[in-house]
PDB file of N, CA, C and O in Angstrom:
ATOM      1  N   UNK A   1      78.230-121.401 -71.498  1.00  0.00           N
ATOM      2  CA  UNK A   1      77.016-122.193 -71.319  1.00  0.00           C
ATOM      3  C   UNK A   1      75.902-121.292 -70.762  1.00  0.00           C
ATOM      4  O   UNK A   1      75.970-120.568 -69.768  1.00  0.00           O
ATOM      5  N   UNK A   2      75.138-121.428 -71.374  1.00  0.00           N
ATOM      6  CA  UNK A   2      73.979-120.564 -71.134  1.00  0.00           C
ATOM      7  C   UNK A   2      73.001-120.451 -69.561  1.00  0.00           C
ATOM      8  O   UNK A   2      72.373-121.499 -69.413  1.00  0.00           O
ATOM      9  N   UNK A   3      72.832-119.765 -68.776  1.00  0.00           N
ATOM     10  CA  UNK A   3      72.510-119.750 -67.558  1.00  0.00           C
ATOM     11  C   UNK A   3      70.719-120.101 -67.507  1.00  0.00           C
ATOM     12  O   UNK A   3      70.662-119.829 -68.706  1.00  0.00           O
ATOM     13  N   UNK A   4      69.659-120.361 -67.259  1.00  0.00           N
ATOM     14  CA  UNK A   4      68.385-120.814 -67.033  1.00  0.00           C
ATOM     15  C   UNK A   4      67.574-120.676 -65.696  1.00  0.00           C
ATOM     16  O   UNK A   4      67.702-121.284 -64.633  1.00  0.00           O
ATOM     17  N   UNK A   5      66.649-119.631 -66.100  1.00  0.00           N
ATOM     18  CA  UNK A   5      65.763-119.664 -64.551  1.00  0.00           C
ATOM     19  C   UNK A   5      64.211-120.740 -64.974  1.00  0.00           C
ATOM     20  O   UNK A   5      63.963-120.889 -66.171  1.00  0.00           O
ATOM     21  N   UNK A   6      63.355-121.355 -64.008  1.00  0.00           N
ATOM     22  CA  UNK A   6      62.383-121.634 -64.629  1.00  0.00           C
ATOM     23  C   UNK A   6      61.474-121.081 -63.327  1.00  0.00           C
ATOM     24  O   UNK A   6      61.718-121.327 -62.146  1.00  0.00           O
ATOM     25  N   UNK A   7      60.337-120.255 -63.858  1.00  0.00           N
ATOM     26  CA  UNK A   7      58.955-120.174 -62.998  1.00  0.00           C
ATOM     27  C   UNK A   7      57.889-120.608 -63.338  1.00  0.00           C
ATOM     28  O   UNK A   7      57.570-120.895 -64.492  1.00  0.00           O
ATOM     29  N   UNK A   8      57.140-120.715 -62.244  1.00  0.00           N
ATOM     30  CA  UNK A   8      55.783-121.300 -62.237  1.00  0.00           C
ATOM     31  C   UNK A   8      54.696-120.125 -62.229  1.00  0.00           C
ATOM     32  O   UNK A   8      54.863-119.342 -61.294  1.00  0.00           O
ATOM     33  N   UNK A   9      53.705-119.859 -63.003  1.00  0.00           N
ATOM     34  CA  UNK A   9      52.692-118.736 -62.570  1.00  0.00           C
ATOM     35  C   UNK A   9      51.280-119.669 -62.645  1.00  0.00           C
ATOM     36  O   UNK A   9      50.931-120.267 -63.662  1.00  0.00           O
ATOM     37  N   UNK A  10      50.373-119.675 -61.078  1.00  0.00           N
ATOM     38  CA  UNK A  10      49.309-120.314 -61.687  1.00  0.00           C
ATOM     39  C   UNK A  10      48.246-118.859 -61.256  1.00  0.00           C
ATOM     40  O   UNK A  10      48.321-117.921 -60.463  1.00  0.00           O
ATOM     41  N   UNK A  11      46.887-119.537 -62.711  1.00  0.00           N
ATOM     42  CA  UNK A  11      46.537-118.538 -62.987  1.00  0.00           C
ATOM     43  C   UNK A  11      45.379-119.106 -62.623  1.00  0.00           C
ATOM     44  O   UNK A  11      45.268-120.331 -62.666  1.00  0.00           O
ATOM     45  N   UNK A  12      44.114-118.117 -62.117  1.00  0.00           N
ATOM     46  CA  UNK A  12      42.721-118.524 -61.498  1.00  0.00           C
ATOM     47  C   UNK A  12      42.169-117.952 -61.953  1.00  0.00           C
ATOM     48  O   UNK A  12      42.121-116.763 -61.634  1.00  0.00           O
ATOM     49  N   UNK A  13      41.193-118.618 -63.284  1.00  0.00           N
ATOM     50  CA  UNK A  13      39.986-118.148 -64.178  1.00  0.00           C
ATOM     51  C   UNK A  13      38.663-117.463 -63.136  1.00  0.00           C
ATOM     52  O   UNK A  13      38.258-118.009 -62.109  1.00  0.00           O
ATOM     53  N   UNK A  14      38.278-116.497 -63.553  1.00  0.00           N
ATOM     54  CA  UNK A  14      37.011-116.210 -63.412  1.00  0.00           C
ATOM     55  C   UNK A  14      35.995-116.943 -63.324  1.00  0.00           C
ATOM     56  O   UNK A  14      35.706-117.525 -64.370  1.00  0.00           O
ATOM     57  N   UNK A  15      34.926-117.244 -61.892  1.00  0.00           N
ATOM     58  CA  UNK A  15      33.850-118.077 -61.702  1.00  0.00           C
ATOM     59  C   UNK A  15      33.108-118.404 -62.980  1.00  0.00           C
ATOM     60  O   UNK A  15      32.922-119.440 -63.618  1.00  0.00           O
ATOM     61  N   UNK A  16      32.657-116.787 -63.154  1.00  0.00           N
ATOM     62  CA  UNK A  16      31.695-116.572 -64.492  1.00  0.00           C
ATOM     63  C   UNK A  16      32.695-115.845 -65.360  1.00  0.00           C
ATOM     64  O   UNK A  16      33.677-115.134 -65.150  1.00  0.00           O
ATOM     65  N   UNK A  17      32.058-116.305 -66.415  1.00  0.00           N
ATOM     66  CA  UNK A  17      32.428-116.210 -68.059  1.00  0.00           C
ATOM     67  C   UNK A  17      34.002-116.517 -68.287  1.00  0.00           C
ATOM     68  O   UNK A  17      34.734-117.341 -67.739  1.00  0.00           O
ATOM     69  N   UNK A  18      34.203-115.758 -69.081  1.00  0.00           N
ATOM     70  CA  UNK A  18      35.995-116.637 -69.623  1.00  0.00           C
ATOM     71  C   UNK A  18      36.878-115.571 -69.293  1.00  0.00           C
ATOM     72  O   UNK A  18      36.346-114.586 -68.781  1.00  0.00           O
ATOM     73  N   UNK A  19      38.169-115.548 -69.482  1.00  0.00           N
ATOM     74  CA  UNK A  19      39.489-115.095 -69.268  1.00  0.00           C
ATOM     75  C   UNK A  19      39.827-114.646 -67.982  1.00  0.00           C
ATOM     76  O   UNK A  19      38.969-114.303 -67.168  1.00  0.00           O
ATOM     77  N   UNK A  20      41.231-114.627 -67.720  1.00  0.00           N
ATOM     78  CA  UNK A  20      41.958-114.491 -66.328  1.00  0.00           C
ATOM     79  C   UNK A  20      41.551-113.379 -65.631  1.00  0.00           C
ATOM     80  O   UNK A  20      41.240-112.351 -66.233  1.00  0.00           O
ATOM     81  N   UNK A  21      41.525-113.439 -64.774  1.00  0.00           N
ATOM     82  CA  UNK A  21      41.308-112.236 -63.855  1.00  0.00           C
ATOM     83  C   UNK A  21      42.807-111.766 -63.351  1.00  0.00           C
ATOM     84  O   UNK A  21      42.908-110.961 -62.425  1.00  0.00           O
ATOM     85  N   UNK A  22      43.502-112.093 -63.747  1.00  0.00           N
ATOM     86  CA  UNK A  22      45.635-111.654 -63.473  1.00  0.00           C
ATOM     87  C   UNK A  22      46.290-111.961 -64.266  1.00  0.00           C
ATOM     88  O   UNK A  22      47.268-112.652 -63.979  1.00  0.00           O
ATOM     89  N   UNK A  23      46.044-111.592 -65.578  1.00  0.00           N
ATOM     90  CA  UNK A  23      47.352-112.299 -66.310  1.00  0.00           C
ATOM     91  C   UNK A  23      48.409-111.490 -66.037  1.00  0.00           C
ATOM     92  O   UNK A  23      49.556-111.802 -66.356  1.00  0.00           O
ATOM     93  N   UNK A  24      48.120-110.435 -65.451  1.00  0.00           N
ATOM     94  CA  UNK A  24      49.617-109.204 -65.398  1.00  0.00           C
ATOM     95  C   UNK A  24      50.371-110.256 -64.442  1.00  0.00           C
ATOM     96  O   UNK A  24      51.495-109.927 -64.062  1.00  0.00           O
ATOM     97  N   UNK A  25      49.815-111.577 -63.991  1.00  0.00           N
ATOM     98  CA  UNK A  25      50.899-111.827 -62.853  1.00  0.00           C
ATOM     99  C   UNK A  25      52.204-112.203 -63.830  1.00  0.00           C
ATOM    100  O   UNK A  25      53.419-112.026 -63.738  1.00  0.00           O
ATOM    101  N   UNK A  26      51.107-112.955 -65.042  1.00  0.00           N
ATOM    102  CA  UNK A  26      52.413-113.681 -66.153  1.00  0.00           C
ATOM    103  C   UNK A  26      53.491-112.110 -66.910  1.00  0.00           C
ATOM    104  O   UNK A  26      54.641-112.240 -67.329  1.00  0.00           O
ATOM    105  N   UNK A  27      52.922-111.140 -66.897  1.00  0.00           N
ATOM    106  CA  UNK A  27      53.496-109.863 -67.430  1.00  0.00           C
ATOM    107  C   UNK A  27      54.265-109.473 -66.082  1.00  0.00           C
ATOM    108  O   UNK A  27      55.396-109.073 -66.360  1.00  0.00           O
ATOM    109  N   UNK A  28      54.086-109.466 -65.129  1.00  0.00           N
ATOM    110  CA  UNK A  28      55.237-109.003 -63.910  1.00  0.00           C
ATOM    111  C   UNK A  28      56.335-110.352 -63.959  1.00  0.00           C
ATOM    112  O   UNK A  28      57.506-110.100 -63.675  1.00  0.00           O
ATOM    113  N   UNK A  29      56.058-111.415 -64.225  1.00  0.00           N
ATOM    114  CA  UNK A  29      57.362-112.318 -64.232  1.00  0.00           C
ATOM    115  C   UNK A  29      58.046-111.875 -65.240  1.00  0.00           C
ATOM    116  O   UNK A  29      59.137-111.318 -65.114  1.00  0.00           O
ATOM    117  N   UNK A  30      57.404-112.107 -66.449  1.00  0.00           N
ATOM    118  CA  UNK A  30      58.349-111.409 -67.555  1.00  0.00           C
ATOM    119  C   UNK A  30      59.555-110.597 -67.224  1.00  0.00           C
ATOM    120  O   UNK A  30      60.755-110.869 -67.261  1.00  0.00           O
ATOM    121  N   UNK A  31      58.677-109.169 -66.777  1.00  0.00           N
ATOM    122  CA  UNK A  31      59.284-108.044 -66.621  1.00  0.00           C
ATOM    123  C   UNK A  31      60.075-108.237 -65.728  1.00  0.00           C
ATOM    124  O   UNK A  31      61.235-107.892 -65.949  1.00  0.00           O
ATOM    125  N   UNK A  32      59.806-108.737 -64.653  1.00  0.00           N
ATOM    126  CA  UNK A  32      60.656-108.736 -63.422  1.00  0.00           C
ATOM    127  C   UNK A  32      61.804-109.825 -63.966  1.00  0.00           C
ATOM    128  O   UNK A  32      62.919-109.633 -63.480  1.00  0.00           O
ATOM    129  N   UNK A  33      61.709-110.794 -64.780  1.00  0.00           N
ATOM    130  CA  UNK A  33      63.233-111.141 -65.404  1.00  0.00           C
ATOM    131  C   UNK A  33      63.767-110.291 -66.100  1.00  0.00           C
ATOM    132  O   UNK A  33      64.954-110.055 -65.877  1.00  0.00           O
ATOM    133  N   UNK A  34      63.220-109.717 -66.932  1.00  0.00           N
ATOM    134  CA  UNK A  34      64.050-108.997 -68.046  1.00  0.00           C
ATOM    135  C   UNK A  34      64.716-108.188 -67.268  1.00  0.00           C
ATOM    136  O   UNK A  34      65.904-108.210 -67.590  1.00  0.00           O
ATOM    137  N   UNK A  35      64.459-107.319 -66.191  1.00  0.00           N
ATOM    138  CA  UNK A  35      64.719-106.117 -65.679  1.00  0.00           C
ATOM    139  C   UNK A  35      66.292-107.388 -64.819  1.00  0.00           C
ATOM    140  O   UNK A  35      67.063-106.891 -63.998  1.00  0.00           O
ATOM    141  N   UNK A  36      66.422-108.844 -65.229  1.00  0.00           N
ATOM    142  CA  UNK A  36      67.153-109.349 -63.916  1.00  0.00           C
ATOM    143  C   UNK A  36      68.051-109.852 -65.575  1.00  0.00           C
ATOM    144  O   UNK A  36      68.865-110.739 -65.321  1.00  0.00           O
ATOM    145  N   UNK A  37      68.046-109.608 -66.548  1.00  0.00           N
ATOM    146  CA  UNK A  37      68.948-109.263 -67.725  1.00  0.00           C
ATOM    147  C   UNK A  37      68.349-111.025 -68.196  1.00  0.00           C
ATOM    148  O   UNK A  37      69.271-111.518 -68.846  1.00  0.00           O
ATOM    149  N   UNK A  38      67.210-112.019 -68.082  1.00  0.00           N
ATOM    150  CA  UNK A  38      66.787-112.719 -68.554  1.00  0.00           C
ATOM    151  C   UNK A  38      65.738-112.426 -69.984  1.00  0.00           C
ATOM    152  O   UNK A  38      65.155-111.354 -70.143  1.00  0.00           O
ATOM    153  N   UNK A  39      65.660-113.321 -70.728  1.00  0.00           N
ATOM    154  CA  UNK A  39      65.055-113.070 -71.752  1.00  0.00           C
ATOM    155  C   UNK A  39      63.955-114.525 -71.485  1.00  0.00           C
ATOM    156  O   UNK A  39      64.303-115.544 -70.889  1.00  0.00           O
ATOM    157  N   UNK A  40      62.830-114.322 -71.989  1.00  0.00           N
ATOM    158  CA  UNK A  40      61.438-115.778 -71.988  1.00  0.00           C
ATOM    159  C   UNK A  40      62.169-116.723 -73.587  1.00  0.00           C
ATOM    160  O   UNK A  40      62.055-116.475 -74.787  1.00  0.00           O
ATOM    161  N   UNK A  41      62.867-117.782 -72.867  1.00  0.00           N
ATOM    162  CA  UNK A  41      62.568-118.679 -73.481  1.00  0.00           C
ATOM    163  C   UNK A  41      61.412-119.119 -74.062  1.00  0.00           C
ATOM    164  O   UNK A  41      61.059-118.708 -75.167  1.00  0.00           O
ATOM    165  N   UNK A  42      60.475-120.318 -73.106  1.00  0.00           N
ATOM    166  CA  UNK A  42      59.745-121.146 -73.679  1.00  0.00           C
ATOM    167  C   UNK A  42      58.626-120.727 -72.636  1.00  0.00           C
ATOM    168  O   UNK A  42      59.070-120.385 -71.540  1.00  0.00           O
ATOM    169  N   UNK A  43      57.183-120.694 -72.803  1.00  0.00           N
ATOM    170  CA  UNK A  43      56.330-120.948 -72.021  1.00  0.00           C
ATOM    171  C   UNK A  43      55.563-121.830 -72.423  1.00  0.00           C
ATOM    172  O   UNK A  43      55.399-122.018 -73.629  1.00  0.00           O
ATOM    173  N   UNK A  44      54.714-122.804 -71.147  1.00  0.00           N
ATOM    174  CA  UNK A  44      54.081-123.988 -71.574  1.00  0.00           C
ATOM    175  C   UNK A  44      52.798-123.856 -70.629  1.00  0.00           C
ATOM    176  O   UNK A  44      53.187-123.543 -69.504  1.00  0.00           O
ATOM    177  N   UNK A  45      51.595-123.965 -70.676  1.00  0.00           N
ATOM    178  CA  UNK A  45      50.098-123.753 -70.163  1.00  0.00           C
ATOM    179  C   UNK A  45      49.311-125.422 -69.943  1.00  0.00           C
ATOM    180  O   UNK A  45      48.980-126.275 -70.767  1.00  0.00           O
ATOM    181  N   UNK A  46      49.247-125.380 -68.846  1.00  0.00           N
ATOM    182  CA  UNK A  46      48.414-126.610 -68.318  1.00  0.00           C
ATOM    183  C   UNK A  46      47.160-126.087 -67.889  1.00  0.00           C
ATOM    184  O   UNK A  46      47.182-125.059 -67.212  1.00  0.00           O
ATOM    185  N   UNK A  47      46.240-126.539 -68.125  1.00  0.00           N
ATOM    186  CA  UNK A  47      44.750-125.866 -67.794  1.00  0.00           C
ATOM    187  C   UNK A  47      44.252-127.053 -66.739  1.00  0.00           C
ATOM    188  O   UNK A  47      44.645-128.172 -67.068  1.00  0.00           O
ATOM    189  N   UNK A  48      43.370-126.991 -65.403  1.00  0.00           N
ATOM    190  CA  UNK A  48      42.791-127.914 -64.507  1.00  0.00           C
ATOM    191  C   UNK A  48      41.616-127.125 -64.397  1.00  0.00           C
ATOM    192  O   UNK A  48      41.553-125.906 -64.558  1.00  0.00           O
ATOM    193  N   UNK A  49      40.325-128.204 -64.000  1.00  0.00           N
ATOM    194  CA  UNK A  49      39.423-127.189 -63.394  1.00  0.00           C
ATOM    195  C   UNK A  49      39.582-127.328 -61.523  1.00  0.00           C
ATOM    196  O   UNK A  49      40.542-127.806 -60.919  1.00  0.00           O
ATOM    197  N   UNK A  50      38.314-126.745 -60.931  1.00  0.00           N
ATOM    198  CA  UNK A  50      38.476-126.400 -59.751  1.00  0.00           C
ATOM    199  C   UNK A  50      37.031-126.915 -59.039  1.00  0.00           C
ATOM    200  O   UNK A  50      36.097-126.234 -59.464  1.00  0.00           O
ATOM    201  N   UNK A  51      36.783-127.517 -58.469  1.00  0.00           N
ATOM    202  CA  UNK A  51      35.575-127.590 -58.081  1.00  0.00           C
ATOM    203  C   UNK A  51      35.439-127.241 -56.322  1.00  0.00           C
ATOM    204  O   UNK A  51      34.790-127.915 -55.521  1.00  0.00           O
ATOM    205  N   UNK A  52      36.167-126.122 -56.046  1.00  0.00           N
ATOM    206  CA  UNK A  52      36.071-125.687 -54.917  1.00  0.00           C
ATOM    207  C   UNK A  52      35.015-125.026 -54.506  1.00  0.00           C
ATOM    208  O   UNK A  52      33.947-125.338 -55.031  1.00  0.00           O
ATOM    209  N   UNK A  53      35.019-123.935 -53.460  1.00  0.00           N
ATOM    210  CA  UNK A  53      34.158-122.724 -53.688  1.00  0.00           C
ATOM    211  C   UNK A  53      34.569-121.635 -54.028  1.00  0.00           C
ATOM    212  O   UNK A  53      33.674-120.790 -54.022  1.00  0.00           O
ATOM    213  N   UNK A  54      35.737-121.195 -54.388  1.00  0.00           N
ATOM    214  CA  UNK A  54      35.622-120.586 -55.594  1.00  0.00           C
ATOM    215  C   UNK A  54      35.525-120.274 -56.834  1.00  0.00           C
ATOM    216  O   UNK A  54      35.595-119.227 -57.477  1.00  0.00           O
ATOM    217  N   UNK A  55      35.229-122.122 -57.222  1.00  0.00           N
ATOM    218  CA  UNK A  55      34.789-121.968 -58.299  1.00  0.00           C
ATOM    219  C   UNK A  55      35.970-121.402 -59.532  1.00  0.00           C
ATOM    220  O   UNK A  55      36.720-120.444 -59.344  1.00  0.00           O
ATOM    221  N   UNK A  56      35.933-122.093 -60.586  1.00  0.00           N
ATOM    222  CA  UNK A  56      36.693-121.185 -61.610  1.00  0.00           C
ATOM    223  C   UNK A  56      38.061-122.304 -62.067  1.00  0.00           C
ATOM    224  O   UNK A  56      38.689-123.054 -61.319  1.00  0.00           O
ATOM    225  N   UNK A  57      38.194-122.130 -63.254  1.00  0.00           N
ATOM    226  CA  UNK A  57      39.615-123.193 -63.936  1.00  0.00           C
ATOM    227  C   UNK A  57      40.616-122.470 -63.038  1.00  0.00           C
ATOM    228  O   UNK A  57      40.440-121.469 -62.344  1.00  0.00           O
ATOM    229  N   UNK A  58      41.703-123.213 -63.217  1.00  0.00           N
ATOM    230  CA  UNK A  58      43.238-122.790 -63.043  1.00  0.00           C
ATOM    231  C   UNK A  58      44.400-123.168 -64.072  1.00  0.00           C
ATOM    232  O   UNK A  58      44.606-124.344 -64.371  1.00  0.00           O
ATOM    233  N   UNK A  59      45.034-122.275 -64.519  1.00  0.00           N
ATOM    234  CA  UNK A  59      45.889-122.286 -65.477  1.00  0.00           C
ATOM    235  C   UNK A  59      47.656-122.465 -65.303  1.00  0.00           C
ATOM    236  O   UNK A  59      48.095-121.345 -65.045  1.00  0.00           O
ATOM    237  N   UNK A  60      48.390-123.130 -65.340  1.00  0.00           N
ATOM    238  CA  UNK A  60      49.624-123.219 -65.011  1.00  0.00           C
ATOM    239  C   UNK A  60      50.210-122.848 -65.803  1.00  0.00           C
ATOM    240  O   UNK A  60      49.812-123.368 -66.846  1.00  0.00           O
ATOM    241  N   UNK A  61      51.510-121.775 -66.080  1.00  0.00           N
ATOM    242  CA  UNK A  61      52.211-121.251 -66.811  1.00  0.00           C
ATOM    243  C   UNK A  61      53.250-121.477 -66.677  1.00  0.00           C
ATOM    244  O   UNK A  61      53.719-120.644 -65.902  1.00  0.00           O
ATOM    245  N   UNK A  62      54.067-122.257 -67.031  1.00  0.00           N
ATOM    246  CA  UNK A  62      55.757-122.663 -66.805  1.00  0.00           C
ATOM    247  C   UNK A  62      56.297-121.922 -67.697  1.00  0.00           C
ATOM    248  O   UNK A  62      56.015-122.013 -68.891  1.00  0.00           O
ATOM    249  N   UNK A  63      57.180-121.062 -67.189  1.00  0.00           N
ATOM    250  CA  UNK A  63      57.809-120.511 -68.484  1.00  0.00           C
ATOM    251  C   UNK A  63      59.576-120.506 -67.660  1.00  0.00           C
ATOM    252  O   UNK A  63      59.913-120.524 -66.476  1.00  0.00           O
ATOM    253  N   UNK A  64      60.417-120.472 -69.025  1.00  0.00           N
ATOM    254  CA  UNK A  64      61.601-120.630 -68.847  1.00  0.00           C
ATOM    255  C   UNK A  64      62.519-119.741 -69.614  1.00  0.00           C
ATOM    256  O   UNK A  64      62.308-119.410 -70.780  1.00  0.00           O
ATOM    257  N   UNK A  65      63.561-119.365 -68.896  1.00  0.00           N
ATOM    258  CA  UNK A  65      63.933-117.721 -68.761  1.00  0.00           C
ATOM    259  C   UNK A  65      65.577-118.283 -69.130  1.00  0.00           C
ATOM    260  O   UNK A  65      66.143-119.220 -68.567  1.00  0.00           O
ATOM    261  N   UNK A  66      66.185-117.346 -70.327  1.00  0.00           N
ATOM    262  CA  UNK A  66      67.728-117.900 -70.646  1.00  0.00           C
ATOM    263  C   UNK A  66      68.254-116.468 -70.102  1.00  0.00           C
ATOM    264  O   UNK A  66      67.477-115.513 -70.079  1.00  0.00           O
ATOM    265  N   UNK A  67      69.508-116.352 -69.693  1.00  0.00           N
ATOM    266  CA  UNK A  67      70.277-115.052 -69.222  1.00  0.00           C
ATOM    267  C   UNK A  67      70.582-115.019 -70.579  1.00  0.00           C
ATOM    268  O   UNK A  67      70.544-115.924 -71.412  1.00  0.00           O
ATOM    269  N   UNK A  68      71.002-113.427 -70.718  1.00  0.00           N
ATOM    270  CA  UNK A  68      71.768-112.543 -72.247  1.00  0.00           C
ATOM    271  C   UNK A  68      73.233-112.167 -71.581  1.00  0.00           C
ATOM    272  O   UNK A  68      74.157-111.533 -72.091  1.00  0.00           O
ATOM    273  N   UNK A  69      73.139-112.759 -70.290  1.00  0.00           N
ATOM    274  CA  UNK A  69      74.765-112.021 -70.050  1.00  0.00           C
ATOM    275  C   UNK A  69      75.588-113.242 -70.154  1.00  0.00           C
ATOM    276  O   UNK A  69      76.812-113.173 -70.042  1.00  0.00           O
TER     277      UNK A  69
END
């Protein structure tokens, strides 16, 4: 039976103009499973905005991780 990790990465858009200012955080989970002998299942993206002061969307990244061992 197949073993399953699941993480959460949330991601905080840039005030001004478009795209993430960290997606390496979603590229260090990756890596940091694979290197833990997991492979990326499924990832799934929820987008919210923010009306704080910092300003800027937030992106939720669920992704779900199957073991190869």
């Amino acid at each position: 039976m197949p073993h399953y990790v699941v993480l959460q990465v949330i991601l905080k858009e840039k005030l001004l103009g478009t795209g993430s200012g960290n997606l390496t955080a979603v590229e260090k989970a990756i890596n940091d499973q694979a290197a833990k002998g997991y492979r990326l299942h499924t990832i799934t993206t929820a987008s919210s905005g923010s009306k704080g002061l910092g300003g800027g969307d937030r992106i939720q990244a669920t992704m779900v991780f199957e073991s190869l061992r």
